[in-house]
Tab-separated table of C-alpha atoms and ligand atoms in Angstrom:
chain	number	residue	atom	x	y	z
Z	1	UNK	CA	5.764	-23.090	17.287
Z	2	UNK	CA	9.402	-23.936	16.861
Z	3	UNK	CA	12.193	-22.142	18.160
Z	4	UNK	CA	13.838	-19.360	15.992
Z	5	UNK	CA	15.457	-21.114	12.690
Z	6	UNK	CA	19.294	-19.873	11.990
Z	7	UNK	CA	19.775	-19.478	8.424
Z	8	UNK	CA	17.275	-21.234	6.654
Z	9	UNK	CA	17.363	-22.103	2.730
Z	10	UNK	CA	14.000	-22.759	0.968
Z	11	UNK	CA	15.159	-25.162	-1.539
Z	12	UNK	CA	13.747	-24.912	-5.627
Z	13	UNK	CA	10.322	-23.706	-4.562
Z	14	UNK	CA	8.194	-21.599	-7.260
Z	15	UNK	CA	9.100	-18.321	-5.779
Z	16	UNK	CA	7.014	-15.287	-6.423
Z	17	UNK	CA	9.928	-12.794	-7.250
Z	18	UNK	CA	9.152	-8.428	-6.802
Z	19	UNK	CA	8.680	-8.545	-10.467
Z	20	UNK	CA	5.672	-10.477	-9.736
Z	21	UNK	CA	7.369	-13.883	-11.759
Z	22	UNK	CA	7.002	-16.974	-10.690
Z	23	UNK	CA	10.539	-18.821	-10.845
Z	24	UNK	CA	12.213	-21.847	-9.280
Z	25	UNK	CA	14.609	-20.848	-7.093
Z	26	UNK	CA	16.400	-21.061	-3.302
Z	27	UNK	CA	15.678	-18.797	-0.681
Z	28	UNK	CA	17.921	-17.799	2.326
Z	29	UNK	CA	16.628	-16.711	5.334
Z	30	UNK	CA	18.976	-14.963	7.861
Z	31	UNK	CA	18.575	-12.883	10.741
Z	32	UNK	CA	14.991	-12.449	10.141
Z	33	UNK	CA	15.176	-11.073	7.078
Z	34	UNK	CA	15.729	-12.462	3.121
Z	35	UNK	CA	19.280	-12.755	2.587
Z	36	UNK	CA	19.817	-14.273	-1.020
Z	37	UNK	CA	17.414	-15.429	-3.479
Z	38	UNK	CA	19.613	-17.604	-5.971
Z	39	UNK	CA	20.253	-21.647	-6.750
Z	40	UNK	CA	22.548	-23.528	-4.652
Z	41	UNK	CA	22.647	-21.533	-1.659
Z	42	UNK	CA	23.638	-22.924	1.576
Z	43	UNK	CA	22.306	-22.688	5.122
Z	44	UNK	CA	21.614	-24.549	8.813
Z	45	UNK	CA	18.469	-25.841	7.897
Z	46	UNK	CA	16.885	-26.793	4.982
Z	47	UNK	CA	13.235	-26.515	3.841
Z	48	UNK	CA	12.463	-28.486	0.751
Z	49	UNK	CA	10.256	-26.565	-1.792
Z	50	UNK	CA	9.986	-28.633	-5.010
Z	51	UNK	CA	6.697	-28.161	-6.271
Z	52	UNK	CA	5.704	-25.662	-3.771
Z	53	UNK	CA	4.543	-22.099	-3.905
Z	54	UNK	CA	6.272	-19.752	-2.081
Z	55	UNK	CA	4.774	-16.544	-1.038
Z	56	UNK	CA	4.911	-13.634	0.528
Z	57	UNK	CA	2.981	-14.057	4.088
Z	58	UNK	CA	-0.606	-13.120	4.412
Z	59	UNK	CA	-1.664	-9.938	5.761
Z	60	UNK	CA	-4.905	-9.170	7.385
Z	61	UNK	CA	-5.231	-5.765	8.410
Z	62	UNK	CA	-9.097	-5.968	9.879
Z	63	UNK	CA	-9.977	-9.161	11.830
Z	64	UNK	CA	-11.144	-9.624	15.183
Z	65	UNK	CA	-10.860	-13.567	15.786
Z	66	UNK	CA	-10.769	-17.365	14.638
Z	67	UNK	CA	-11.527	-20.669	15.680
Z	68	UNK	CA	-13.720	-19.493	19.256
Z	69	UNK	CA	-11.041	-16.652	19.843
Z	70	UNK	CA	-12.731	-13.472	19.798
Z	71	UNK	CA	-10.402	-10.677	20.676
Z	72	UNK	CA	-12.732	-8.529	23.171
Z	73	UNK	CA	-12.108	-11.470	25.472
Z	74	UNK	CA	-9.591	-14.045	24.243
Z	75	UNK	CA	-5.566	-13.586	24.396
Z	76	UNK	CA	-3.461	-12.441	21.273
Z	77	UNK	CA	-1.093	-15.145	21.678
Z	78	UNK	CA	-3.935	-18.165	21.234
Z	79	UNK	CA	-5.269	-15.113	18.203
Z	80	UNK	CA	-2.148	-15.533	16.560
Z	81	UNK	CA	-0.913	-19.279	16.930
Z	82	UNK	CA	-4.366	-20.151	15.586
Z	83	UNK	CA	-3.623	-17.344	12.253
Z	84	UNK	CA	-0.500	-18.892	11.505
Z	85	UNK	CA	-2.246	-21.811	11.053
Z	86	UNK	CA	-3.912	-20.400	8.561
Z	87	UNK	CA	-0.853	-18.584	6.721
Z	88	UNK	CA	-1.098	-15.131	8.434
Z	89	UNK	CA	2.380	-13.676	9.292
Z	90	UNK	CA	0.916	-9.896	9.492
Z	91	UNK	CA	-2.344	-9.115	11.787
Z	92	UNK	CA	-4.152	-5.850	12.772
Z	93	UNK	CA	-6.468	-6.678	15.910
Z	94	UNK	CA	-9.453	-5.327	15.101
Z	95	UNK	CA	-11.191	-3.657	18.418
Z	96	UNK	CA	-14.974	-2.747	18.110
Z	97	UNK	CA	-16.471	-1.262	21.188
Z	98	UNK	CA	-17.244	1.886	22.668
Z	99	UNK	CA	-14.229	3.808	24.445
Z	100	UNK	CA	-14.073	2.811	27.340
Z	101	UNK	CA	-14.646	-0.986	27.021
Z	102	UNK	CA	-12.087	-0.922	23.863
Z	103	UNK	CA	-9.727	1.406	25.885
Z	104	UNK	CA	-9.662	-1.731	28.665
Z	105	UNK	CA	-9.350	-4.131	25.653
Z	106	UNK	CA	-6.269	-2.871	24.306
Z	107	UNK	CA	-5.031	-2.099	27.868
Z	108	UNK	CA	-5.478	-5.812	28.791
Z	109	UNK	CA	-3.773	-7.121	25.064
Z	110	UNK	CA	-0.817	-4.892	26.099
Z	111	UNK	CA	-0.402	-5.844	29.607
Z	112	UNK	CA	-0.590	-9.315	28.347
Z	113	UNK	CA	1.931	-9.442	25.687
Z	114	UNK	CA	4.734	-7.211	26.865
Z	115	UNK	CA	3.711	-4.367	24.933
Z	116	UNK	CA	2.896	-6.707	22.058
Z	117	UNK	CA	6.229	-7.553	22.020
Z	118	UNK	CA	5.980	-11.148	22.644
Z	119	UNK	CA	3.728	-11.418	19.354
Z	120	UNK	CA	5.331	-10.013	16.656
Z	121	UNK	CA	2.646	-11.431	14.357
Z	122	UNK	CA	0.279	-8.623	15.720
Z	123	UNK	CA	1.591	-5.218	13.808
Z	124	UNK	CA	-0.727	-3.190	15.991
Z	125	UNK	CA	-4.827	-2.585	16.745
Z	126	UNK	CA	-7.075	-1.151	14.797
Z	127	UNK	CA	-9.839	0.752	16.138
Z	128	UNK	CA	-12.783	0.006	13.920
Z	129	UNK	CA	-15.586	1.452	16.446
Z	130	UNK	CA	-16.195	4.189	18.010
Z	131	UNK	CA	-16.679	6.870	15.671
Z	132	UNK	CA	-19.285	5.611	13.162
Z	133	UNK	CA	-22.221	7.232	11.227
Z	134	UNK	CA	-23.867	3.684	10.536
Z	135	UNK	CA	-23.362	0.501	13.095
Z	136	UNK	CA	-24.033	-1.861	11.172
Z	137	UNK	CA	-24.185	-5.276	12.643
Z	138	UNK	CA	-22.194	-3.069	16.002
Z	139	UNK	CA	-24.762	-1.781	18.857
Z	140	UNK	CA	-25.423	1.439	18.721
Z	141	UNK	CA	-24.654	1.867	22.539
Z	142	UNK	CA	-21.141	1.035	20.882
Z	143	UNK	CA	-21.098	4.469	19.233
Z	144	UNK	CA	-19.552	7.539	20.413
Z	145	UNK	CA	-19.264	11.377	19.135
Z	146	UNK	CA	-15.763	12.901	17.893
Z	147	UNK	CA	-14.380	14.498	21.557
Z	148	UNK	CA	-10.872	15.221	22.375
Z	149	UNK	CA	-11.412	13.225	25.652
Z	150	UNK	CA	-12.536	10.362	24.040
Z	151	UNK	CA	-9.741	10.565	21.222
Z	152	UNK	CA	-7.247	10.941	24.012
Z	153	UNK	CA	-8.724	7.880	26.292
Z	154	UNK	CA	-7.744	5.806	23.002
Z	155	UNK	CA	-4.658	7.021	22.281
Z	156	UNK	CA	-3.624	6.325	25.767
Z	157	UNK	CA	-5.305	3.064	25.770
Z	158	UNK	CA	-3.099	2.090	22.720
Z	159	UNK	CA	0.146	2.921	23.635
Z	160	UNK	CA	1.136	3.579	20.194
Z	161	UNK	CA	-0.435	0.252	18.810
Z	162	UNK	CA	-3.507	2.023	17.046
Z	163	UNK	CA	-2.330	1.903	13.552
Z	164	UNK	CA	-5.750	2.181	12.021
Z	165	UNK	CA	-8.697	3.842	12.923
Z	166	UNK	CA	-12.238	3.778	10.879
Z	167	UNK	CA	-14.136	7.079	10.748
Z	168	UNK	CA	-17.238	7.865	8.752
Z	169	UNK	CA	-16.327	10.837	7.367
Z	170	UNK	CA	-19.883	12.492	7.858
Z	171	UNK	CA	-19.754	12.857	12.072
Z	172	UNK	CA	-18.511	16.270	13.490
Z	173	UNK	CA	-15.279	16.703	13.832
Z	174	UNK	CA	-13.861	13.834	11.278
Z	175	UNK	CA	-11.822	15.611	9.117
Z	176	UNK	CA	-9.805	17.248	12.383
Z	177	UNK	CA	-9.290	13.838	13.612
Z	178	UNK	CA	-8.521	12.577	10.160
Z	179	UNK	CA	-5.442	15.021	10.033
Z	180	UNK	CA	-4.332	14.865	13.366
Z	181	UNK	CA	-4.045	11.237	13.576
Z	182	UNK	CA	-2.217	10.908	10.067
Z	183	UNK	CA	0.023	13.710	11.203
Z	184	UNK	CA	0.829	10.851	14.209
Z	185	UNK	CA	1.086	7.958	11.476
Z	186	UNK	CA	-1.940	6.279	12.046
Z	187	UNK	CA	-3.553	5.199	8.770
Z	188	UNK	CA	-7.539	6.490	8.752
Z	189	UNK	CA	-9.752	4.245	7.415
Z	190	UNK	CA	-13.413	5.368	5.628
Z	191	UNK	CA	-16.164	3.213	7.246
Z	192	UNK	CA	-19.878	2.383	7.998
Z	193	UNK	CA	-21.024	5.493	5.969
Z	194	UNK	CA	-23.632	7.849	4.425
Z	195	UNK	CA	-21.296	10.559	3.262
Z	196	UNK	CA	-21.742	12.166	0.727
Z	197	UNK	CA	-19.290	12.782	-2.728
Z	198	UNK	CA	-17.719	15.783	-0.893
Z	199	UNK	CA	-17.783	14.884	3.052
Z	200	UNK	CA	-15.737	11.794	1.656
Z	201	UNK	CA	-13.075	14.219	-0.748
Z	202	UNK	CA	-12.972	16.119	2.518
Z	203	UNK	CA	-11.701	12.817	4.384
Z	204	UNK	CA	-9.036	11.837	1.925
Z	205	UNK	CA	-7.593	15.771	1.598
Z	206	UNK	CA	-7.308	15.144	5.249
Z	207	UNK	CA	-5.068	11.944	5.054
Z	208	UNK	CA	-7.602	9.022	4.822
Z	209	UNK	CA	-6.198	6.370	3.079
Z	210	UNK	CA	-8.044	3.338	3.417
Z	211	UNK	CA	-11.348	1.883	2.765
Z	212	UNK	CA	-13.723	-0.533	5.382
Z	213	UNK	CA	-14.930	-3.362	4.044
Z	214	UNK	CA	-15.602	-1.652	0.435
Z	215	UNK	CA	-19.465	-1.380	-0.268
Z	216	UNK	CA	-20.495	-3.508	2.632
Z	217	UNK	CA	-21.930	-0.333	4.939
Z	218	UNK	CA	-21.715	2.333	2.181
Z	219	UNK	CA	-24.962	4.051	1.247
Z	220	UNK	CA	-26.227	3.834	-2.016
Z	221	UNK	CA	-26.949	6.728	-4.396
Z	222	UNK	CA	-30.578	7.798	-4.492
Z	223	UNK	CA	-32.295	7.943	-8.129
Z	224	UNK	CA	-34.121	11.329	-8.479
Z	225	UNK	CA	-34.228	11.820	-12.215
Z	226	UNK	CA	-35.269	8.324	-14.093
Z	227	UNK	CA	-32.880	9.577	-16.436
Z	228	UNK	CA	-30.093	10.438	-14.856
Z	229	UNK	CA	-27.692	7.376	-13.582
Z	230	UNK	CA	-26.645	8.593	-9.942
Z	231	UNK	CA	-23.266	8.531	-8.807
Z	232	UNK	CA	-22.316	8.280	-5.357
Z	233	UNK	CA	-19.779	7.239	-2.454
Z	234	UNK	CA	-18.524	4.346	-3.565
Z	235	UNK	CA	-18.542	5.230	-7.388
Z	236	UNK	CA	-15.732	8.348	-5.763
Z	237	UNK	CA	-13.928	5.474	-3.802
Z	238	UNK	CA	-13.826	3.506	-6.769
Z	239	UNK	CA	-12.157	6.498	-8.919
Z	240	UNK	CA	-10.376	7.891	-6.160
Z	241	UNK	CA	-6.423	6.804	-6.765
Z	242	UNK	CA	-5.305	7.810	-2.713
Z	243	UNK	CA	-7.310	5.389	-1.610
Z	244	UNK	CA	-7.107	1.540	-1.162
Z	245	UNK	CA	-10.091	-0.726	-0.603
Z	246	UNK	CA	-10.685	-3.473	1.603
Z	247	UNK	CA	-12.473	-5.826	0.820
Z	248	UNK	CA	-14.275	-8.724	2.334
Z	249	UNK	CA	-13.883	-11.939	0.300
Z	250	UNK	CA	-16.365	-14.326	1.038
Z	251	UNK	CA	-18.392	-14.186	-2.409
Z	252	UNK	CA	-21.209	-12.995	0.308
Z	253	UNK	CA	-20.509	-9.574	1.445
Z	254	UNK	CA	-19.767	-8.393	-2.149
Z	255	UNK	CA	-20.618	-10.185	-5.397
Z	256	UNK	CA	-17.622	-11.218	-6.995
Z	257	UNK	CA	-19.062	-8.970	-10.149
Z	258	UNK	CA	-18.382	-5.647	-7.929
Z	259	UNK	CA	-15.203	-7.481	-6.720
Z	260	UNK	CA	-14.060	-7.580	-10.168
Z	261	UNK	CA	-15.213	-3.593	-10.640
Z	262	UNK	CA	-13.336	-2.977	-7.651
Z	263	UNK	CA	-9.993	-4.921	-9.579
Z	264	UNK	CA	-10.522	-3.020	-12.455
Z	265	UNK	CA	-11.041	0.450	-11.277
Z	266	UNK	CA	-8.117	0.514	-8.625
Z	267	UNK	CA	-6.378	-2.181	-9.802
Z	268	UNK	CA	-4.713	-4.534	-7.743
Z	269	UNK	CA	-2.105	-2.372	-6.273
Z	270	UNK	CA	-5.404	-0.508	-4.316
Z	271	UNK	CA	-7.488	-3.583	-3.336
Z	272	UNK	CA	-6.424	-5.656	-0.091
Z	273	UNK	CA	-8.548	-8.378	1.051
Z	274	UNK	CA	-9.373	-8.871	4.337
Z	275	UNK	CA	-11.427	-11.699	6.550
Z	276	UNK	CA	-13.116	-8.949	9.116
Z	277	UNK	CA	-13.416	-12.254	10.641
Z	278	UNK	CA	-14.799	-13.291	14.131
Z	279	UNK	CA	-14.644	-16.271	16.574
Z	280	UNK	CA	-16.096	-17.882	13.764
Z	281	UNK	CA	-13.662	-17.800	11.172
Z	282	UNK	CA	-12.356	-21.364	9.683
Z	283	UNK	CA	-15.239	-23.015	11.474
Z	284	UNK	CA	-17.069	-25.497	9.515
Z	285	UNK	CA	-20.816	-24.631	8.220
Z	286	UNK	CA	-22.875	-24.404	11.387
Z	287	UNK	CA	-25.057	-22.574	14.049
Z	288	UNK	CA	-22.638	-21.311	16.614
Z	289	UNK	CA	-23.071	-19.703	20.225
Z	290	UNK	CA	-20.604	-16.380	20.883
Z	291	UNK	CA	-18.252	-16.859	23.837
Z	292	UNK	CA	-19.473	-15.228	26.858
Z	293	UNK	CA	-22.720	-14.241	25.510
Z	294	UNK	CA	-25.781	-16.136	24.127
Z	295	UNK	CA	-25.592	-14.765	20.575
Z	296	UNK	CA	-26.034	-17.568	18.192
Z	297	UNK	CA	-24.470	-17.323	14.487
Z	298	UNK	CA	-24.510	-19.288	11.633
Z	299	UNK	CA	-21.550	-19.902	8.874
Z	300	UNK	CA	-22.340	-20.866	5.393
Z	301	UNK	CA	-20.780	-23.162	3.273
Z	302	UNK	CA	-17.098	-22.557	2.177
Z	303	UNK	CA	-16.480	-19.795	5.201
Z	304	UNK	CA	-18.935	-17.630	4.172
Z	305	UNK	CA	-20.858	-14.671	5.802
Z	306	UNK	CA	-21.162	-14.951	9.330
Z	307	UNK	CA	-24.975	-14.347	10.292
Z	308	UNK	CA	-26.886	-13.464	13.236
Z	309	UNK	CA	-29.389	-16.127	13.863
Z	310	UNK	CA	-32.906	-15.388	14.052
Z	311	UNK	CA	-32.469	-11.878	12.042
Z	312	UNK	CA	-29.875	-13.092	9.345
Z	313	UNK	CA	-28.162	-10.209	9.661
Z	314	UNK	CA	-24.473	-10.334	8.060
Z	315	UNK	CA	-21.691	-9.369	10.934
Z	316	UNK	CA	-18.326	-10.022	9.915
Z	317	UNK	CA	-17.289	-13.152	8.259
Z	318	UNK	CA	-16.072	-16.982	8.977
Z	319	UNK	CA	-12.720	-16.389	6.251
Z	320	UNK	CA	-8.990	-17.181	7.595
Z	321	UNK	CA	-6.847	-15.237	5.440
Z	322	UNK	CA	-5.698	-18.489	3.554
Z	323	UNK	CA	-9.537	-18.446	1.972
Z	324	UNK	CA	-8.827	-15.454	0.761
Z	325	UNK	CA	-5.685	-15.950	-0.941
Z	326	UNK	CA	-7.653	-19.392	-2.269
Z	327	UNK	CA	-10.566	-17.288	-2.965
Z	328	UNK	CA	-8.651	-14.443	-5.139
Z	329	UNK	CA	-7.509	-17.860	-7.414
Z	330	UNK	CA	-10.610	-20.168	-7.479
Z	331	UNK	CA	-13.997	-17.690	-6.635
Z	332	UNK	CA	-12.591	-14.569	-8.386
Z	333	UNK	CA	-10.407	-15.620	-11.078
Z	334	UNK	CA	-6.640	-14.385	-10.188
Z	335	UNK	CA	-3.479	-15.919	-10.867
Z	336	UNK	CA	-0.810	-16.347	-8.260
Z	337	UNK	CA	0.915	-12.980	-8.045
Z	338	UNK	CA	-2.247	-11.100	-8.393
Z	339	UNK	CA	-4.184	-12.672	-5.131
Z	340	UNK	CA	-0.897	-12.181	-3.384
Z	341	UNK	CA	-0.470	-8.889	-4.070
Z	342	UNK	CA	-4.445	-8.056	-2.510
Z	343	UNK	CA	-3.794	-10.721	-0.199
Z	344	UNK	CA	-0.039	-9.668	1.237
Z	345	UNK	CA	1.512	-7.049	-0.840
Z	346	UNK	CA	-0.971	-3.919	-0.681
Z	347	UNK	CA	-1.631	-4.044	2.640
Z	348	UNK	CA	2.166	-4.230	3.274
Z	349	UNK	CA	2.261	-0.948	1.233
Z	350	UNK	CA	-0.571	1.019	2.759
Z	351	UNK	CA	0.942	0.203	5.996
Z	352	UNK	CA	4.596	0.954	5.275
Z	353	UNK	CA	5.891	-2.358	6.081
Z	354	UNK	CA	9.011	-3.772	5.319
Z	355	UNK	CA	6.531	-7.211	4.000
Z	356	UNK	CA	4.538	-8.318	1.325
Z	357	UNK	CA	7.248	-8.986	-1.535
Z	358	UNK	CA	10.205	-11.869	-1.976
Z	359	UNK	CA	13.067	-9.786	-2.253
Z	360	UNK	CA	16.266	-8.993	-0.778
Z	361	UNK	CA	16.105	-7.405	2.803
Z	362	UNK	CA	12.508	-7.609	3.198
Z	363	UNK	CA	11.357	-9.288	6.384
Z	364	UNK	CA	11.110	-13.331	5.974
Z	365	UNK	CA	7.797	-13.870	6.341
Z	366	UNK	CA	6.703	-16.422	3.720
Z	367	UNK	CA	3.647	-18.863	3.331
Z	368	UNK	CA	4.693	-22.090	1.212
Z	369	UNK	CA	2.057	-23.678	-0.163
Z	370	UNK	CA	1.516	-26.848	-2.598
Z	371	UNK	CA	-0.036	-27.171	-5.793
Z	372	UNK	CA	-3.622	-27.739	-4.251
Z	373	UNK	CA	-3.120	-24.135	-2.583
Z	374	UNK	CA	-3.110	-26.124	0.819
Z	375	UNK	CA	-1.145	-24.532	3.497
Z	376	UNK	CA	2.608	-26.217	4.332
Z	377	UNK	CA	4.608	-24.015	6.048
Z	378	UNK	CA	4.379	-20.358	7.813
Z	379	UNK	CA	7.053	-18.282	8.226
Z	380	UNK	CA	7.427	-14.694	9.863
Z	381	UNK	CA	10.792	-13.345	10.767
Z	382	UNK	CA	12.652	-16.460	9.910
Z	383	UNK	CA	11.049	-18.326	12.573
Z	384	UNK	CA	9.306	-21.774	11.228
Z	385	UNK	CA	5.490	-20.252	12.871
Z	386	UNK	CA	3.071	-23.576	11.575
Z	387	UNK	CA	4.477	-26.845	10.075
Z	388	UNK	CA	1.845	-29.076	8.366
F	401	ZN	ZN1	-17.611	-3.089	9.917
């Protein structure tokens, strides 16, 4: 990582303007924020971006890990050096245990990092466990009812870093929570569900805003009458405007024809990608051993779903959040501005960031990239984070 960059001018790179156009042009960086987007501007330092894209930085809001880092154990500071690498300026630290092991998680991250501080990369945690109907590929021992004294054991535990927190909106108790934590500014998430059409309407009159890795975890609609087509969960998600939709990907966890329902029925302004991604993540195809346990997993080809060996079983994925922006353009189909805007610019919205978009007094944090969509230069804040 390089030092903090004074006034730095991107020179004629394909810039991805707020009106979602691509157009050569320079782009001045200055005290950590976008200064001047124009043609011969001047600065301290010069980046040359002829023939490059650049782009808003990626944003993952759920991920837990990359390259052997797995947050339960691993350091944020290795976590993030080892994103940027991979074009991530924005990260939520995904924590996925029961309270009190993800309380001492998030109590060990802070006391580690200055309170955060000393990684601005990480915007905050998000609590994807405890308070889940369905575990998923989680333990169930990981699970824990709606209480007050658990709720409060988080909070504490956070600090004010829990930004997002997954409920199914079925458990006792959820809709409470739901309200009293968006009343505090924490974004609720629906996750790992059986709810029905109205114990999921109850969530989102509550506040929920978000949705877990879209239809991965969802239950599907049970057929009664041969002739009657039933509608469920996710078919309310999909029509449900106050909602975005996260969605994992990989071309594994959802086929990229339901990805392309997803695009079409909340349009791209309500569909952020996301890696849920492990220790595995940007690790080539092979059989892997956790670290610290003796769990063995195995990654597909092209960063694909992350499976349990021996049961196959899909738990999280092996993306970096640069597949995903090359996945939005090559697997599903999307041209430039659209797979940044699910890839950078939603999230930034959902989570009331000052990110996401090119445009005067945003936060500089860019991704440039060349015409192959491989990875040349990270930026967040101004600061040069990954040179290739
Ligand atoms: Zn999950």
């Amino acid at each position: 990582m390089s030092a903090c960059t004074p006034d730095l001018v991107i020179k004629a790179g394909t810039v991805l303007c707020q009106n979602g156009e691509l157009c050569v042009s320079d782009v001045l960086l200055e005290g950590g924020r976008i200064k001047q987007i124009g043609v011969n501007l001047k600065g301290e330092a010069y980046i040359d971006g002829a023939g490059a894209y650049v782009l808003p930085g990626l944003i993952d809001t759920h991920t837990g890990g990359i390259g052997f880092i797995e947050l339960e154990t691993g350091a944020l500071r290795d976590f993030a050096e080892a994103e940027a690498a991979c074009g991530a300026t924005t990260l939520y630290a995904n924590v996925g245990s029961s309270p009190d092991h993800s309380a001492r998680i998030m109590e060990r991250h802070r006391r580690e990092t200055n309170e955060l501080a000393d990684v601005p990369q990480i915007a905050g945690f998000r609590l994807e466990l405890p308070y889940l109907a369905r575990p998923g590929a989680a333990t169930k021992d990981r699970l824990a009812p709606i209480t007050p004294e658990n709720t409060q054991l988080l909070l504490d535990a956070g600090g004010g870093h829990i930004k997002i927190w997954d409920i199914s909106p079925e458990l006792p108790g959820a809709a409470e929570l739901i309200r009293g934590l968006s009343s505090r500014g924490i974004v609720c998430s629906i996750c790992h569900t059986d709810a029905t059409i109205a114990q999921a309407r109850t969530a989102v009159e509550a506040g929920a805003r978000l949705v877990t890795h879209m239809f991965d975890t969802f239950v599907l609609p049970e057929m009664t009458d041969p002739g009657v087509y039933p509608a469920g969960l996710v078919d309310y998600l999909l029509i449900e405007d106050r909602v975005t939709c996260g969605i994992i990907a990989d071309g594994t966890h959802v086929h990229p024809l339901l990805v392309e329902k997803a695009f079409r029925c909340k349009t791209p302004r309500r569909v952020a990608f996301v890696t849920d991604a492990t220790f595995a993540s940007g690790l080539p195809p092979g059989e892997y051993t956790h670290p610290g346990t003796s769990d063995t997993f195995e990654v597909g080809e092209r960063n694909q779903g992350r499976r349990r060996a021996g049961t196959g079983m899909l738990s999280g994925s092996a993306l970096t959040p640069l597949d995903l922006f090359r996945n939005a353009v090559t697997l599903f189909g999307k041209d430039i501005a659209t797979a940044s805007q699910v890839c950078s610019t939603t999230a930034a919205r959902v989570m009331g960031l000052n990110k996401g978009e090119i445009a005067i007094g945003r936060d500089a944090d860019l991704i440039i990239l060349d015409s192959d969509l491989e990875l040349l230069y990270t930026i967040a804040a101004g600061t040069v984070l990954y040179e290739h």
